Amino acid sequence: MCGIVGYVGRRDAVAILIKGLKRLEYRGYDSAGIAVFTGDSGFACKKKKGKVNELSRILEQEPLTGNIGIAHTRWSTHGVPSDTNAHPHLDCSQEIAVVHNGIIENFQELKDTLIIEGHTFLSETDTEVIAHLIEKFYAGDLEDAVRKAVKELHGSYAICVTHKKEPYRIVGARLDSPLVIGVGENENFLASDIPAILEYTRDIIYVQNNEIVSIDLDSVSVKSLDGMKIEKTPEKINWDITQAEKGGFPHFMLKEIFEQPDVLRKIINTRLSGENIHFDELNLTEDDLVKTRNIAIVACGTAYHAGLTGKYMLEECTRTPVWADTSSEFRYRDPIVGDDTLMIVISQSGETADTLAALREAKKRGAKVLALCNVLGSSITRESDGVIFTHAGPEIAVASTKAYTAQLATLYLFTLYLARLKGALSEARIKELLSEFKRIPYLLEEILTRYKVDGNEIAHYAKDFKAYYEKGHTKSFFLYLARNINYPNALEGALKLKEISYISAEGYPAGEMKHGPIALIDENPWVVCIATKSRTYDKMRSNIQEVKARNGIVVAIVTSGDENIRSLGLNYVIDVPAVDEFFSPLLIALPLQLLAYYVALEFGYDIDQPRNLAKSVTVE
Ligand code: M6R
C-alpha cells in the first residue's frame, strides 16, 4: 500500500507534492512526509503522523520551498503509525531520502547486516534498509547505487530516491508495486497512480517490474536492472481529473454511487453493437474459451462478491461448472486448476497482492487467466493472458461501489458472450436478456432519483437506526438475508456497512437461517431482506415471517408495486423497479450502498477513508 510521488521542475514542488499526496490518500493515510531540495545544497524533510492535512498544517507553520522533491502517504505494515515511521527515510549521512510503497520481506536480515556494518536505524520500518543499502553502494552515481540496492531486496517495492549530492534528479524503481512517470515540459513526475499528476500532464509511462528510472528537468530515462536503456513512448491519458474529484458531492462514495447509470451506459456503448457483444482487448481466442471445461473465479472483497454473482450467471447460462473463491484462500488450498480451466480474476485496482499471487499460481498450473479490471496498465492486467476492462472510471472512495456494478455488468455480458459461443443458451433468450440489459441504466437512474433528495427514505431509516442504537440498543447489528443470485449482494451489503460504519454486519443465504443464525433474532438485529420478485420470493417471505415472529426489525428490499409483501408487517421498505430476476443484483446493489452510506453519515464517520483500510491492498 502507500502512495508515493516525486517532482522535478521549476514550479513549487511542495504544493505539487502535497496535492499529489491528497489524490493518493486512498492508498493509505496514517502518516505523510516530504523531502525537498531547498536550494544551495539544502535538503529538508518533514514527516507527520495522521493524514496529509496534518503534514500540510506543519508546512504552513514551517514552510519549505524548492523545485525538486519526493513525498509519501503511508499505510503501515512494519511499525506503528508515527512521525518516526513516516516516510521519507534517510540514510546515516542524512543525504539520501527514500519513499517506498510495498514490503521488503528480507528487511530483518538486511538490517542485521547493515547494523553490523555500522549503520544506525531510527525507525521500525522495512523501508529504512533501502536508504542504508543505497548509502552503502553509493559511489557518486545515485542510479547505480539504487540498481545495486534493489538487487538485494526480496518482496515488493515502488521507490523514489533523492541524494543531496545530485539535487537535480529523482531515481525510481519498481517490483510488484505500481509506479508511473508523468512526462512534462521542463518538468517530470513519478507517482503510484495517475490522478496524483494528471493535473500537470497526460503523457504517462508505466514503469514495469525490474526497471530503474531517472527523471530530471528535461529528460526521462528507463533502464533494465543490467543498465540497458529501454525505449518508452508515453501513452496519452484520455480521462479527466474532474472524474477523480468530488463534483459537488459531499463524499466520493456518494458521487461514485450516483455515477453508476453512466458507467453502465459506457459499458453498453463499449461492448454492444446491436446484439453483437465484443471485447476488443480480450486477447483470448474463441477456441480458448469454447474448450474451457470449468471456470474458476478468484478475487477479494467486493470484487469477490461480484465474482460469486458471476458463478450464478455463468452456470445458469453456459452450463459450465464454476467455482468462486477469495484469492487468499485459493492460493493455499492446492486448487484443482489445469489447462482446461478458465480462471477469471477480478480486481478494481489491478494491484491487489492476493489476487496477483492467485493469478500467478493458476498460470503455473496451466490455466488461462482472464482479468476483469478497472485500471489500465495495472499489474494484474499485464500478467493475465486476456483482459476485459470494466470502464468504471477512477474510483476514489475506499468502499467500492461503481467498480462493483461495473464488474457485475461486465460479467453479465461476458456470460452472454460465452453462452453464445458455446451454444448453451438459445439466441432468442440471449436477445431477450440483452434487450433487458439495455434498460438497466434507466432503472438505476430511477432508483437514484428516488433516493437523491435530502431526507430520502433510506437516509431516514439510517436516522432511525442511530436513534434506536442510542436509546440503549447498543447490541444492534445488521443481518443481510437473500437467496440465489442475490446472496452475494447480501455479503456485499454487509461488507459495505461494516467497512464504513464499523457496525457489525453479516450476510447469509436466507435458507441457512434455520441452521444457526435464527438464534440471533430478537429486538436487536436489523434484518435486511432482499425479497424482490424471483423464483425464491415465497421462500424469502417465509424468512421474513420467521424474523418478525421473533421481534426482529425488517428492512425489506421489494419490487415496486408489490403491495402484498407489505402485509407481513415490514418495519422499513425499499422499492426497486421490476426487472428480470437475472439482472436484479445490479439494481439491488444501489440501496445497499446507500443504506451503508447513510448509516455511516449518521454516525459521523470518515466515509471515504474508513479506519484501518486502504483502497488498494498491495500486501498479502
Ligand atoms: O482492487 P480490488 O478490487 O482487487 O480490491 C479488492 C478489495 O480490497 C476491495 O474490493 C475491498 O473489499 C473494498 N474496500 C470493498 O469496498
XYZ file of C-alpha atoms and ligand atoms in Angstrom:
636
model
C 0.000 0.000 0.000
C 1.072 3.666 0.425
C 1.262 6.394 -2.202
C 4.440 7.975 -3.488
C 5.043 10.991 -5.661
C 8.111 12.801 -6.960
C 8.559 16.088 -8.806
C 11.446 17.699 -10.697
C 10.755 21.037 -12.386
C 10.576 24.774 -11.962
C 7.337 25.056 -10.022
C 6.691 24.942 -6.277
C 7.441 21.278 -5.568
C 5.801 21.356 -2.138
C 2.408 22.418 -3.493
C 2.550 19.811 -6.272
C 3.639 17.022 -3.942
C 1.014 17.770 -1.284
C -1.739 17.910 -3.887
C -0.438 14.645 -5.327
C -0.482 13.008 -1.894
C -4.063 14.081 -1.323
C -5.041 12.337 -4.529
C -3.197 9.237 -3.375
C -4.690 9.128 0.109
C -6.950 6.288 -0.987
C -3.783 4.162 -0.808
C -3.205 4.857 2.871
C -3.403 7.783 5.233
C -1.871 7.072 8.615
C 1.126 9.365 8.180
C 2.705 11.501 5.481
C 6.039 13.085 4.721
C 8.014 15.113 2.220
C 11.664 15.790 1.360
C 12.679 18.712 -0.867
C 15.851 20.324 -2.096
C 15.641 23.846 -0.769
C 18.462 25.387 -2.844
C 22.165 25.990 -2.119
C 22.564 22.257 -1.471
C 19.972 22.482 1.303
C 17.766 19.470 1.860
C 14.781 19.348 4.227
C 12.460 16.619 5.358
C 9.158 16.871 7.285
C 7.003 13.969 8.417
C 3.865 13.725 10.478
C 1.562 11.066 11.857
C -2.000 11.435 10.551
C -3.495 12.404 7.231
C -1.879 14.610 4.609
C -3.689 17.613 6.125
C -1.599 17.203 9.283
C 1.547 17.467 7.199
C 0.104 20.494 5.383
C -0.509 22.183 8.732
C 3.133 21.662 9.720
C 4.244 23.067 6.369
C 2.083 26.150 6.905
C 3.873 26.808 10.187
C 7.344 25.919 8.899
C 7.228 26.426 5.124
C 9.643 24.752 2.724
C 10.442 25.975 -0.746
C 12.069 24.075 -3.549
C 11.535 22.708 -7.035
C 12.517 19.079 -6.559
C 11.196 16.638 -4.011
C 9.561 13.369 -3.072
C 6.599 12.626 -0.809
C 4.672 9.753 0.712
C 1.340 8.849 2.296
C 1.531 5.709 4.400
C -0.485 2.630 5.246
C 1.508 0.906 7.977
C 2.883 -2.576 7.551
C 6.088 -2.563 9.633
C 5.925 -0.245 12.622
C 3.032 1.696 14.108
C 1.834 4.943 12.524
C 4.156 7.606 13.987
C 6.246 10.610 12.967
C 9.388 8.451 13.068
C 7.983 5.614 10.979
C 6.571 8.039 8.398
C 8.490 8.285 5.118
C 10.820 9.622 3.711
C 13.511 7.565 5.410
C 17.070 8.785 5.378
C 20.486 7.125 5.481
C 23.086 7.718 8.240
C 24.559 10.755 6.457
C 21.035 12.244 6.063
C 21.827 12.807 2.393
C 19.674 10.111 0.831
C 15.876 10.173 1.096
C 13.628 7.265 0.125
C 9.861 6.874 -0.163
C 8.548 3.350 -0.652
C 5.334 1.507 -1.398
C 5.491 -2.254 -0.805
C 7.067 -4.674 1.634
C 10.701 -5.722 1.914
C 10.394 -9.301 3.073
C 14.087 -9.806 3.877
C 14.432 -6.467 5.668
C 15.380 -8.017 9.013
C 18.384 -9.934 7.577
C 19.466 -6.832 5.645
C 19.038 -4.648 8.704
C 21.078 -7.021 10.903
C 23.916 -6.983 8.376
C 23.788 -3.216 7.920
C 23.876 -2.693 11.699
C 26.984 -4.912 11.932
C 28.486 -2.778 9.154
C 27.907 0.319 11.295
C 24.586 1.743 10.073
C 22.225 3.301 12.592
C 18.473 2.840 12.228
C 15.866 5.208 13.593
C 12.545 3.609 12.623
C 10.819 0.235 12.849
C 10.101 0.189 9.117
C 11.312 -2.188 6.447
C 11.845 0.817 4.157
C 14.730 2.273 6.102
C 17.005 -0.576 4.949
C 16.650 0.730 1.384
C 18.121 4.117 2.336
C 21.061 2.458 4.107
C 21.663 -0.026 1.298
C 21.811 2.843 -1.202
C 24.212 4.647 1.114
C 26.368 1.525 1.210
C 26.528 1.274 -2.584
C 26.770 4.990 -3.360
C 29.957 5.927 -5.209
C 28.932 9.147 -6.939
C 26.073 7.801 -9.100
C 22.636 7.501 -7.461
C 21.131 5.432 -10.269
C 23.923 2.896 -9.984
C 23.554 2.706 -6.204
C 19.783 2.194 -6.475
C 20.318 -0.570 -9.032
C 22.722 -2.369 -6.709
C 20.472 -1.869 -3.697
C 17.263 -3.192 -5.272
C 19.072 -6.344 -6.351
C 19.356 -7.146 -2.634
C 15.651 -6.712 -1.939
C 13.054 -9.502 -1.745
C 9.406 -8.507 -1.735
C 7.717 -5.649 -3.476
C 8.615 -2.041 -3.965
C 7.998 1.137 -5.846
C 10.503 3.725 -4.680
C 11.565 7.300 -5.317
C 15.037 8.266 -4.150
C 16.949 11.546 -3.947
C 20.555 12.301 -2.990
C 21.758 15.621 -1.665
C 24.808 15.413 -3.933
C 22.602 15.051 -7.048
C 19.982 17.711 -6.396
C 18.716 17.713 -9.981
C 17.213 14.238 -10.238
C 14.976 11.555 -8.732
C 15.641 7.878 -9.232
C 12.807 5.355 -9.099
C 12.410 1.591 -9.316
C 9.614 -0.934 -9.114
C 8.846 -4.549 -8.448
C 5.208 -5.562 -7.999
C 4.049 -2.148 -6.749
C 2.792 0.428 -9.235
C 4.844 3.347 -10.484
C 4.203 5.730 -13.376
C 6.244 8.514 -14.919
C 4.498 11.726 -15.920
C 6.319 13.417 -18.762
C 6.001 17.202 -18.820
C 7.727 20.181 -20.414
C 10.692 21.189 -18.320
C 9.279 19.072 -15.538
C 8.797 15.386 -14.862
C 6.929 13.343 -12.269
C 6.855 9.948 -10.616
C 3.780 8.620 -8.836
C 1.995 5.499 -7.645
C -1.054 6.413 -9.672
C -2.069 8.811 -12.414
C -4.543 11.078 -10.529
C -1.606 12.384 -8.470
C -0.097 14.067 -11.533
C -2.867 14.260 -14.131
C -3.403 17.954 -13.496
C 0.058 18.612 -14.938
C 0.495 16.059 -17.691
C -1.419 13.480 -19.692
C 1.723 11.771 -21.038
C 2.304 8.713 -18.931
C 4.884 5.932 -18.988
C 4.063 2.802 -16.991
C 7.197 1.606 -15.218
C 7.497 -2.181 -15.383
C 8.955 -4.633 -12.888
C 12.746 -4.537 -12.552
C 13.098 -1.181 -14.282
C 15.148 1.695 -12.914
C 14.088 5.191 -13.910
C 15.741 8.508 -13.565
C 13.990 11.839 -14.101
C 15.382 15.331 -14.200
C 14.153 18.663 -15.520
C 14.167 17.773 -19.206
C 14.821 14.071 -19.503
C 13.454 10.716 -18.506
C 15.465 7.525 -18.698
C 14.341 3.958 -18.143
C 16.844 1.127 -17.822
C 16.838 -2.557 -17.001
C 18.486 -3.901 -13.871
C 21.540 -4.602 -16.058
C 21.751 -0.945 -17.008
C 20.438 -1.417 -20.583
C 18.460 1.542 -21.903
C 14.772 0.788 -22.573
C 12.942 2.947 -25.107
C 9.492 4.025 -23.918
C 6.821 6.099 -25.595
C 4.405 7.904 -23.274
C 0.729 6.948 -23.514
C -1.930 9.682 -23.617
C -4.461 9.575 -20.782
C -7.912 10.465 -22.015
C -9.816 10.741 -18.758
C -10.136 13.921 -16.830
C -9.083 14.987 -13.361
C -12.652 16.126 -12.660
C -13.530 12.443 -12.896
C -11.215 11.989 -9.942
C -12.728 14.826 -7.917
C -15.941 15.064 -5.924
C -18.004 17.011 -8.445
C -20.207 18.709 -5.860
C -20.986 15.624 -3.770
C -20.032 15.654 -0.076
C -18.156 12.385 -0.444
C -16.506 10.436 -3.230
C -18.578 7.430 -2.226
C -21.858 9.231 -2.890
C -20.549 10.656 -6.129
C -19.477 7.210 -7.253
C -22.860 5.713 -6.312
C -24.548 8.328 -8.492
C -22.172 7.680 -11.391
C -23.456 4.135 -11.820
C -26.067 4.781 -14.544
C -23.372 6.457 -16.666
C -20.910 3.655 -16.018
C -23.498 1.144 -17.215
C -24.159 3.288 -20.291
C -20.458 3.384 -21.063
C -20.203 -0.385 -20.745
C -23.193 -0.869 -23.048
C -21.785 1.550 -25.620
C -18.348 -0.036 -25.495
C -19.445 -3.668 -25.580
C -22.616 -3.829 -27.649
C -23.126 -3.130 -31.328
C -26.761 -4.000 -31.823
C -26.951 -7.517 -30.451
C -23.307 -8.280 -31.019
C -21.179 -8.427 -27.840
C -17.499 -7.612 -28.273
C -14.443 -7.407 -26.027
C -11.839 -5.935 -28.343
C -8.947 -6.198 -25.872
C -9.807 -9.766 -24.801
C -6.743 -11.449 -26.372
C -8.169 -14.967 -25.871
C -9.340 -16.921 -28.903
C -12.857 -18.253 -29.262
C -11.247 -21.674 -29.230
C -9.579 -20.937 -25.857
C -12.985 -20.079 -24.447
C -15.030 -22.845 -26.032
C -12.703 -25.589 -24.853
C -12.987 -24.387 -21.253
C -14.314 -27.261 -19.133
C -14.519 -25.331 -15.885
C -14.289 -21.752 -14.706
C -12.586 -20.537 -11.551
C -13.310 -17.030 -10.312
C -10.903 -15.515 -7.828
C -10.926 -12.057 -6.231
C -11.017 -10.213 -2.902
C -13.653 -8.240 -1.013
C -16.244 -6.582 -3.189
C -14.672 -7.966 -6.348
C -15.115 -11.449 -4.857
C -18.817 -10.736 -4.323
C -19.088 -9.736 -7.982
C -17.289 -12.982 -8.850
C -19.651 -15.038 -6.705
C -22.591 -13.478 -8.538
C -20.754 -14.398 -11.752
C -20.854 -18.040 -10.686
C -24.664 -17.930 -10.675
C -24.763 -16.174 -14.057
C -22.225 -18.384 -15.784
C -23.559 -21.696 -14.518
C -27.111 -20.811 -15.480
C -26.277 -19.581 -18.970
C -23.194 -21.526 -20.071
C -23.809 -24.815 -18.237
C -20.124 -24.872 -17.301
C -19.108 -25.741 -13.729
C -17.916 -22.625 -11.942
C -16.441 -22.090 -8.502
C -15.571 -18.796 -6.888
C -13.050 -18.263 -4.132
C -11.261 -15.492 -2.322
C -7.729 -15.037 -3.627
C -6.094 -15.538 -0.239
C -7.788 -18.945 0.229
C -7.333 -20.136 -3.356
C -3.596 -19.925 -3.159
C -3.008 -22.174 -0.227
C -5.515 -24.947 -0.838
C -3.806 -26.815 -3.665
C -6.652 -25.985 -6.091
C -7.638 -28.240 -8.970
C -6.832 -25.977 -11.888
C -5.430 -27.106 -15.228
C -5.237 -26.259 -18.901
C -8.982 -26.769 -19.323
C -9.681 -24.120 -16.652
C -10.529 -20.543 -17.437
C -9.510 -18.560 -14.412
C -11.243 -15.182 -14.114
C -9.546 -12.769 -11.730
C -11.482 -9.648 -10.811
C -9.931 -6.519 -9.383
C -10.777 -2.844 -9.395
C -7.207 -1.697 -8.793
C -5.367 -4.477 -10.591
C -2.765 -4.329 -7.840
C -4.285 -6.493 -5.086
C -1.407 -8.667 -3.906
C -3.515 -11.725 -3.021
C -5.198 -11.722 -6.424
C -1.888 -11.232 -8.218
C -0.439 -14.194 -6.320
C -3.508 -16.346 -7.148
C -3.206 -15.382 -10.821
C 0.450 -16.468 -10.872
C -0.412 -19.742 -9.150
C -3.158 -20.502 -11.697
C -0.845 -19.725 -14.623
C 1.798 -22.013 -13.145
C -0.827 -24.764 -13.161
C -1.604 -24.203 -16.835
C -4.881 -22.247 -16.618
C -5.677 -19.408 -18.998
C -6.208 -16.296 -16.917
C -8.684 -13.600 -17.871
C -8.595 -10.381 -15.827
C -11.643 -8.187 -15.314
C -10.044 -4.991 -14.185
C -10.699 -1.283 -13.924
C -7.165 0.116 -14.069
C -5.310 0.182 -17.359
C -1.677 -0.839 -17.206
C -2.027 -2.383 -13.738
C -0.019 -5.445 -12.722
C -2.962 -7.855 -12.939
C -3.826 -6.770 -16.488
C -0.222 -7.096 -17.582
C 0.256 -10.575 -16.191
C -3.030 -12.108 -17.336
C -3.431 -13.882 -20.673
C -6.502 -11.868 -21.504
C -8.186 -8.797 -20.155
C -11.567 -7.076 -20.132
C -11.578 -3.546 -18.772
C -14.574 -2.724 -16.621
C -14.687 1.002 -17.504
C -15.902 2.317 -14.141
C -13.509 5.303 -14.290
C -11.317 6.193 -11.311
C -12.823 5.024 -8.036
C -11.507 7.019 -5.085
C -13.679 6.075 -2.074
C -12.246 3.105 -0.236
C -15.691 1.487 -0.225
C -16.156 0.154 -3.715
C -19.491 0.948 -5.389
C -19.378 1.770 -9.096
C -16.496 -0.650 -9.631
C -18.756 -3.406 -8.228
C -21.672 -2.753 -10.573
C -19.216 -2.347 -13.469
C -17.775 -5.769 -12.605
C -21.288 -7.253 -12.457
C -22.285 -5.658 -15.759
C -19.121 -6.904 -17.447
C -19.694 -10.399 -16.071
C -23.261 -10.365 -17.434
C -22.039 -9.506 -20.899
C -19.188 -11.980 -20.754
C -21.677 -14.660 -19.641
C -23.930 -13.996 -22.617
C -20.916 -13.848 -24.952
C -19.697 -17.243 -23.709
C -23.198 -18.721 -23.727
C -23.490 -17.724 -27.378
C -20.058 -19.156 -28.229
C -20.868 -22.431 -26.517
C -24.381 -22.541 -27.929
C -25.606 -23.052 -24.370
C -28.476 -20.571 -24.482
C -30.997 -20.010 -27.251
C -30.424 -16.958 -29.430
C -33.927 -15.794 -28.565
C -33.173 -15.808 -24.817
C -29.835 -14.024 -25.372
C -31.614 -11.295 -27.332
C -34.318 -11.021 -24.701
C -31.679 -10.640 -21.967
C -29.679 -8.095 -23.967
C -32.755 -6.006 -24.511
C -33.480 -6.110 -20.754
C -29.834 -5.266 -20.029
C -30.085 -2.083 -22.096
C -32.814 -0.836 -19.728
C -30.549 -1.087 -16.669
C -29.047 2.449 -16.776
C -32.582 3.909 -16.782
C -33.665 1.672 -13.907
C -30.606 2.681 -11.884
C -31.465 6.302 -12.565
C -34.995 5.673 -11.342
C -33.644 4.334 -8.041
C -31.186 7.195 -7.624
C -33.751 9.866 -8.470
C -35.975 8.478 -5.765
C -33.228 8.498 -3.128
C -31.482 11.676 -4.229
C -33.462 14.231 -2.302
C -32.293 15.198 1.162
C -34.266 13.379 3.790
C -34.965 10.437 1.476
C -36.368 7.213 2.911
C -33.067 5.376 3.218
C -31.489 8.360 4.999
C -34.480 8.375 7.294
C -34.079 4.645 8.097
C -30.437 5.310 8.953
C -31.508 8.079 11.331
C -33.962 5.711 12.993
C -31.243 3.112 13.384
C -28.961 5.587 15.125
C -31.781 6.707 17.431
C -32.615 3.074 18.230
C -28.970 2.350 18.929
C -28.624 5.364 21.185
C -31.815 4.529 23.034
C -29.991 1.596 24.563
C -29.971 -0.977 21.769
C -26.212 -0.913 21.548
C -26.199 -4.607 20.737
C -27.941 -3.809 17.460
C -26.319 -5.061 14.304
C -27.305 -5.799 10.715
C -28.075 -9.159 9.217
C -28.485 -9.331 5.432
C -30.524 -12.213 4.040
C -31.021 -13.199 0.421
C -31.184 -16.222 -1.810
C -29.808 -17.404 -5.106
C -28.232 -14.787 -7.384
C -28.730 -12.083 -4.732
C -26.973 -13.991 -1.960
C -23.615 -12.346 -2.890
C -25.404 -8.993 -2.624
C -26.223 -9.880 1.000
C -22.493 -10.366 1.589
C -21.729 -7.121 -0.222
C -24.366 -5.125 1.703
C -22.870 -6.370 4.967
C -19.304 -5.634 3.852
C -20.231 -2.105 2.777
C -21.900 -1.370 6.098
C -19.164 -2.718 8.354
C -16.447 -1.124 6.268
C -17.660 2.445 6.727
C -19.929 2.411 9.784
C -17.969 -0.069 11.969
C -21.257 -1.744 12.892
C -21.261 -5.480 12.964
C -22.995 -6.911 9.902
C -23.305 -10.346 8.417
C -24.584 -11.621 5.089
C -26.284 -15.000 4.984
C -28.118 -17.192 2.485
C -31.628 -16.938 3.904
C -32.138 -20.697 3.721
C -29.307 -21.128 6.227
C -31.118 -19.053 8.869
C -32.708 -22.075 10.466
C -29.313 -23.752 10.788
C -27.987 -21.264 13.325
C -28.349 -17.518 12.763
C -32.009 -17.549 13.752
C -30.754 -17.809 17.332
C -29.559 -14.198 16.959
C -33.025 -12.840 16.292
C -34.629 -10.712 18.985
C -35.324 -6.974 19.030
C -31.656 -6.139 18.352
C -30.802 -7.087 14.776
C -31.993 -5.060 11.827
C -32.540 -7.693 9.192
C -32.203 -6.526 5.614
C -34.171 -8.981 3.485
C -33.770 -8.949 -0.293
C -37.277 -10.012 -1.261
C -37.829 -8.815 -4.814
C -39.925 -10.895 -7.217
C -37.954 -14.036 -8.077
C -38.157 -17.809 -8.097
C -37.317 -17.744 -4.370
C -39.777 -14.975 -3.476
C -42.094 -17.226 -1.464
C -39.190 -18.645 0.494
C -37.999 -15.119 1.334
C -41.492 -14.212 2.512
C -41.334 -17.158 4.918
C -37.932 -15.994 6.177
C -39.356 -12.523 6.807
C -42.184 -14.049 8.801
C -39.688 -16.046 10.858
C -37.794 -12.854 11.691
C -40.960 -10.915 12.522
C -42.198 -13.729 14.774
C -39.068 -13.235 16.888
C -39.342 -9.420 17.133
C -36.589 -8.750 14.565
C -36.709 -5.444 12.707
C -37.114 -6.000 8.983
C -35.824 -3.699 6.275
C -37.168 -5.286 3.098
C -35.990 -4.548 -0.422
C -39.014 -5.286 -2.601
C -40.224 -4.889 -6.153
C -42.100 -1.619 -6.697
C -45.828 -2.211 -6.678
C -45.630 -5.354 -4.534
C -48.279 -4.347 -2.018
C -48.829 -7.878 -0.903
C -45.472 -8.213 0.848
C -46.203 -5.141 2.986
C -48.903 -7.148 4.767
C -46.093 -9.011 6.557
C -45.654 -6.003 8.855
C -42.318 -4.848 7.464
C -40.684 -2.132 9.536
C -38.977 -0.455 6.605
C -39.429 -0.895 2.862
C -37.119 -0.009 -0.027
C -38.640 -0.253 -3.506
C -36.679 -1.114 -6.627
C -38.154 -1.254 -10.142
C -39.195 -4.582 -11.627
C -36.521 -6.253 -13.756
C -35.689 -9.752 -14.975
C -34.557 -11.630 -11.863
C -31.258 -12.430 -13.606
C -30.229 -8.751 -13.568
C -31.717 -7.866 -10.180
C -28.312 -7.789 -8.379
C -27.394 -4.695 -10.408
C -30.394 -2.786 -9.079
C -30.353 -4.081 -5.519
C -26.704 -3.120 -5.055
C -27.670 0.580 -5.045
C -29.975 0.725 -1.991
C -27.472 -1.481 -0.146
C -24.730 1.039 -0.884
C -26.960 3.954 0.088
C -28.002 2.325 3.364
C -24.351 1.815 4.334
C -23.551 5.388 3.295
C -26.352 6.992 5.310
C -25.707 4.901 8.434
C -22.028 5.927 8.376
C -23.096 9.537 7.764
C -25.394 9.432 10.820
C -22.548 8.190 12.987
C -20.278 10.887 11.601
C -17.507 8.625 10.365
C -14.913 9.320 7.704
C -16.806 7.755 4.824
C -14.211 7.979 2.072
C -11.307 6.887 4.217
C -12.524 4.431 6.852
C -10.113 3.437 9.574
C -7.582 0.625 9.067
C -8.331 0.278 5.351
C -6.738 1.320 2.092
C -8.115 1.401 -1.408
C -5.524 -0.831 -2.923
C -4.265 -3.711 -0.798
C -0.823 -4.450 -2.161
C 0.289 -6.615 0.752
C -0.567 -10.272 1.248
O -8.799 -3.523 -6.142
P -9.534 -4.794 -5.851
O -10.849 -4.870 -6.500
O -8.703 -6.024 -6.136
O -9.784 -4.763 -4.279
C -10.349 -5.847 -3.612
C -10.798 -5.459 -2.221
O -9.721 -4.991 -1.467
C -11.880 -4.367 -2.254
O -12.988 -4.753 -3.011
C -12.352 -4.030 -0.827
O -13.030 -5.119 -0.274
C -13.222 -2.784 -0.873
N -12.749 -1.838 0.069
C -14.657 -3.047 -0.597
O -15.418 -1.883 -0.610
